[in-house]
Short mmCIF file of C-alpha atoms in Angstrom, two decimals:
data_model
loop_
_atom_site.label_atom_id
_atom_site.label_comp_id
_atom_site.label_asym_id
_atom_site.label_seq_id
_atom_site.Cartn_x
_atom_site.Cartn_y
_atom_site.Cartn_z
CA MET A 1 -232.38 74.09 -15.58
CA SER A 2 -228.84 75.29 -16.11
CA THR A 3 -228.04 78.51 -17.95
CA PHE A 4 -226.79 76.45 -20.87
CA GLU A 5 -230.10 74.60 -21.09
CA PHE A 6 -231.98 77.89 -21.29
CA VAL A 7 -229.59 79.24 -23.93
CA SER A 8 -229.59 76.00 -25.93
CA VAL A 9 -233.39 75.97 -26.07
CA LEU A 10 -233.41 79.44 -27.66
CA MET A 11 -230.61 78.50 -30.06
CA SER A 12 -232.44 75.28 -30.97
CA ILE A 13 -235.56 77.29 -31.80
CA VAL A 14 -233.59 79.62 -34.10
CA VAL A 15 -231.88 76.65 -35.79
CA GLY A 16 -235.22 74.84 -36.07
CA LEU A 17 -236.81 77.87 -37.75
CA GLY A 18 -233.96 78.08 -40.27
CA ILE A 19 -234.11 74.38 -41.10
CA THR A 20 -237.90 74.52 -41.31
CA ARG A 21 -237.68 77.46 -43.69
CA ILE A 22 -235.29 75.59 -46.00
CA LEU A 23 -237.30 72.36 -45.95
CA SER A 24 -240.65 74.09 -46.49
CA ASP A 25 -239.25 76.15 -49.37
CA LEU A 26 -237.77 73.00 -50.95
CA ALA A 27 -241.16 71.32 -50.59
CA SER A 28 -242.90 74.25 -52.31
CA LEU A 29 -240.37 74.11 -55.15
CA ALA A 30 -241.01 70.37 -55.53
CA ASP A 31 -244.75 71.01 -55.47
CA TYR A 32 -244.55 73.57 -58.29
CA ARG A 33 -241.56 71.96 -60.04
CA LYS A 34 -243.08 72.32 -63.51
CA LYS A 35 -243.06 76.10 -63.06
CA VAL A 36 -239.63 76.36 -61.47
CA GLU A 37 -236.43 77.13 -63.36
CA PHE A 38 -233.87 75.39 -61.14
CA ASP A 39 -230.35 76.72 -60.55
CA GLY A 40 -227.45 74.60 -59.34
CA ILE A 41 -225.72 77.48 -57.55
CA THR A 42 -228.86 78.24 -55.55
CA LEU A 43 -229.26 74.59 -54.62
CA LEU A 44 -225.60 74.33 -53.55
CA TRP A 45 -225.95 77.41 -51.35
CA THR A 46 -229.11 75.89 -49.91
CA LEU A 47 -227.09 72.81 -48.94
CA ASN A 48 -224.37 75.04 -47.48
CA VAL A 49 -226.82 77.02 -45.37
CA LEU A 50 -228.54 73.84 -44.19
CA GLY A 51 -225.13 72.33 -43.32
CA PHE A 52 -224.10 75.44 -41.38
CA HIS A 53 -227.36 75.27 -39.41
CA LEU A 54 -226.68 71.69 -38.41
CA VAL A 55 -223.05 72.33 -37.50
CA TYR A 56 -223.97 75.51 -35.62
CA TRP A 57 -226.34 73.51 -33.39
CA TRP A 58 -223.77 70.70 -33.04
CA VAL A 59 -221.00 73.12 -32.01
CA VAL A 60 -223.22 75.00 -29.55
CA VAL A 61 -224.11 71.76 -27.81
CA ASN A 62 -220.56 70.40 -27.98
CA ASN A 63 -218.54 73.48 -27.04
CA TRP A 64 -220.83 75.37 -24.69
CA ARG A 65 -222.56 72.70 -22.59
CA THR A 66 -219.94 72.75 -19.83
CA ARG A 67 -219.80 76.53 -19.56
CA GLU A 68 -221.17 77.58 -16.17
CA THR A 69 -221.18 81.36 -16.60
CA TRP A 70 -222.43 83.29 -19.58
CA SER A 71 -221.81 86.88 -20.57
CA PHE A 72 -224.35 88.84 -22.52
CA ALA A 73 -221.69 89.40 -25.20
CA GLY A 74 -221.12 85.65 -25.55
CA PHE A 75 -224.83 84.96 -25.72
CA SER A 76 -225.36 87.82 -28.18
CA SER A 77 -222.66 86.60 -30.57
CA LEU A 78 -224.21 83.11 -30.61
CA PHE A 79 -227.66 84.56 -31.11
CA LEU A 80 -226.46 86.86 -33.93
CA TYR A 81 -224.83 83.86 -35.58
CA GLY A 82 -228.09 81.89 -35.48
CA VAL A 83 -230.20 84.82 -36.65
CA ALA A 84 -227.85 85.54 -39.57
CA LEU A 85 -228.06 81.87 -40.57
CA TYR A 86 -231.84 82.05 -40.41
CA PHE A 87 -231.90 85.08 -42.70
CA CYS A 88 -229.57 83.28 -45.14
CA ALA A 89 -232.09 80.42 -45.12
CA ALA A 90 -234.96 82.83 -45.68
CA LEU A 91 -233.22 84.54 -48.58
CA ILE A 92 -231.69 81.67 -50.51
CA LEU A 93 -234.93 80.01 -51.58
CA PRO A 94 -238.29 81.56 -52.41
CA ARG A 95 -241.61 80.01 -51.68
CA ALA A 96 -242.78 78.79 -55.05
CA THR A 97 -246.31 79.54 -56.20
CA ASP A 98 -248.37 78.68 -59.24
CA LYS A 99 -246.83 81.74 -60.93
CA GLY A 100 -243.48 79.96 -61.00
CA VAL A 101 -239.99 81.13 -60.14
CA ASP A 102 -236.60 81.36 -61.85
CA LEU A 103 -233.99 80.47 -59.21
CA ARG A 104 -231.08 81.79 -61.27
CA GLU A 105 -232.72 85.18 -61.68
CA ARG A 106 -233.64 85.20 -58.00
CA PHE A 107 -230.08 84.37 -56.95
CA ASP A 108 -228.81 87.32 -58.96
CA GLY A 109 -231.38 89.51 -57.17
CA ILE A 110 -230.51 88.39 -53.62
CA ARG A 111 -226.76 87.99 -54.14
CA MET A 112 -225.78 91.20 -52.32
CA PRO A 113 -227.90 90.81 -49.19
CA PHE A 114 -227.23 87.07 -49.03
CA PHE A 115 -223.45 87.41 -49.07
CA SER A 116 -223.62 90.38 -46.71
CA LEU A 117 -225.42 88.12 -44.25
CA TRP A 118 -222.92 85.34 -44.99
CA LEU A 119 -220.20 87.74 -43.86
CA VAL A 120 -222.14 88.26 -40.60
CA VAL A 121 -222.27 84.47 -40.16
CA LEU A 122 -218.51 84.23 -40.68
CA PHE A 123 -217.81 87.19 -38.38
CA SER A 124 -220.02 85.65 -35.68
CA GLU A 125 -218.19 82.35 -36.07
CA VAL A 126 -214.84 84.06 -35.51
CA VAL A 127 -216.15 86.06 -32.51
CA ASP A 128 -217.55 82.85 -30.99
CA SER A 129 -214.23 81.05 -31.45
CA LEU A 130 -212.18 83.97 -30.12
CA SER A 131 -214.45 84.19 -27.07
CA LYS A 132 -212.98 80.83 -26.05
CA GLY A 133 -209.50 82.37 -26.19
CA ILE A 134 -206.70 82.74 -28.70
CA ASP A 135 -205.12 79.54 -27.39
CA TYR A 136 -208.31 77.68 -28.36
CA VAL A 137 -208.24 79.15 -31.86
CA LEU A 138 -204.55 78.51 -32.46
CA GLY A 139 -204.26 75.24 -30.55
CA GLU A 140 -207.60 73.46 -30.86
CA LEU A 141 -208.77 74.77 -34.22
CA GLY A 142 -205.41 75.57 -35.79
CA ILE A 143 -204.20 77.15 -38.97
CA PRO A 144 -206.69 75.33 -41.29
CA TYR A 145 -209.58 76.95 -39.42
CA ILE A 146 -208.05 80.40 -39.75
CA LEU A 147 -207.29 79.94 -43.45
CA ILE A 148 -210.73 78.50 -44.29
CA ASN A 149 -212.53 81.37 -42.54
CA ALA A 150 -210.25 84.05 -43.99
CA LEU A 151 -210.66 82.70 -47.54
CA ASN A 152 -214.41 82.28 -47.08
CA GLY A 153 -214.67 85.90 -45.88
CA ILE A 154 -212.64 87.26 -48.78
CA LEU A 155 -214.66 85.28 -51.31
CA ALA A 156 -217.95 86.31 -49.71
CA ALA A 157 -216.94 89.97 -49.92
CA LEU A 158 -216.05 89.47 -53.59
CA ALA A 159 -219.31 87.56 -54.21
CA ILE A 160 -221.29 90.67 -53.29
CA ARG A 161 -219.95 92.38 -56.41
CA ILE A 162 -218.99 89.56 -58.79
CA ARG A 163 -221.75 88.25 -61.05
CA ASN A 164 -219.64 85.67 -62.89
CA ARG A 165 -221.38 82.28 -62.75
CA TRP A 166 -218.10 80.32 -62.73
CA PHE A 167 -216.95 82.24 -59.67
CA HIS A 168 -220.24 81.46 -57.86
CA TRP A 169 -220.11 77.79 -58.85
CA ALA A 170 -216.53 77.50 -57.56
CA PHE A 171 -217.32 79.41 -54.35
CA ALA A 172 -220.42 77.32 -53.55
CA ILE A 173 -218.62 74.04 -54.25
CA GLY A 174 -215.57 75.21 -52.31
CA VAL A 175 -217.63 76.05 -49.24
CA LEU A 176 -219.45 72.72 -49.44
CA VAL A 177 -216.24 70.69 -49.74
CA THR A 178 -214.21 72.59 -47.11
CA HIS A 179 -217.08 72.72 -44.64
CA LEU A 180 -217.83 69.01 -45.02
CA GLY A 181 -214.13 68.19 -44.71
CA TRP A 182 -213.77 70.38 -41.63
CA VAL A 183 -216.82 68.83 -39.99
CA LEU A 184 -215.62 65.28 -40.64
CA TYR A 185 -212.16 66.18 -39.36
CA ARG A 186 -213.17 68.20 -36.30
CA PHE A 187 -216.66 67.25 -35.16
CA SER A 188 -217.17 63.58 -35.88
CA GLU A 189 -218.66 62.92 -32.45
CA ILE A 190 -220.09 64.88 -29.54
#
């Protein structure tokens, strides 16, 4: 096995755990749906986190498969990225029980740690991209990538403190739309 194959197996496990966590929590919410107070913002962030898991795996396979040598720093930044995504997945949805759950109240309670972890995800994304070189960032990814990540980071930092529901609706929808647009533009095939 190549070094990439060893690394990709570990990254696939981390991604698989995050996706499993989201899907199992969604299943528990569906199972106890009569005792769940649903929240659109929470569900949008769940879609965002799930989408980032899928794109993270896609990008690791697409951008790193031809790399022959690996540094511990490069591996660590990819691993940190995956772990931060997993923790976002673990935080965003609770496991529902027969006691019920209010997703809006829960979102308000996990807002600060969730968006702190979201900042780690964004930071890891930037470190991963910069590890390929500034020419890659400026040439391959371009100004839209820089602007999207900068805006996402600023809004995530604000989201730690801001409780306003309109702000969180706009932020969640904005991430969903820009991420989906970026993926369709940049990563349509492997």
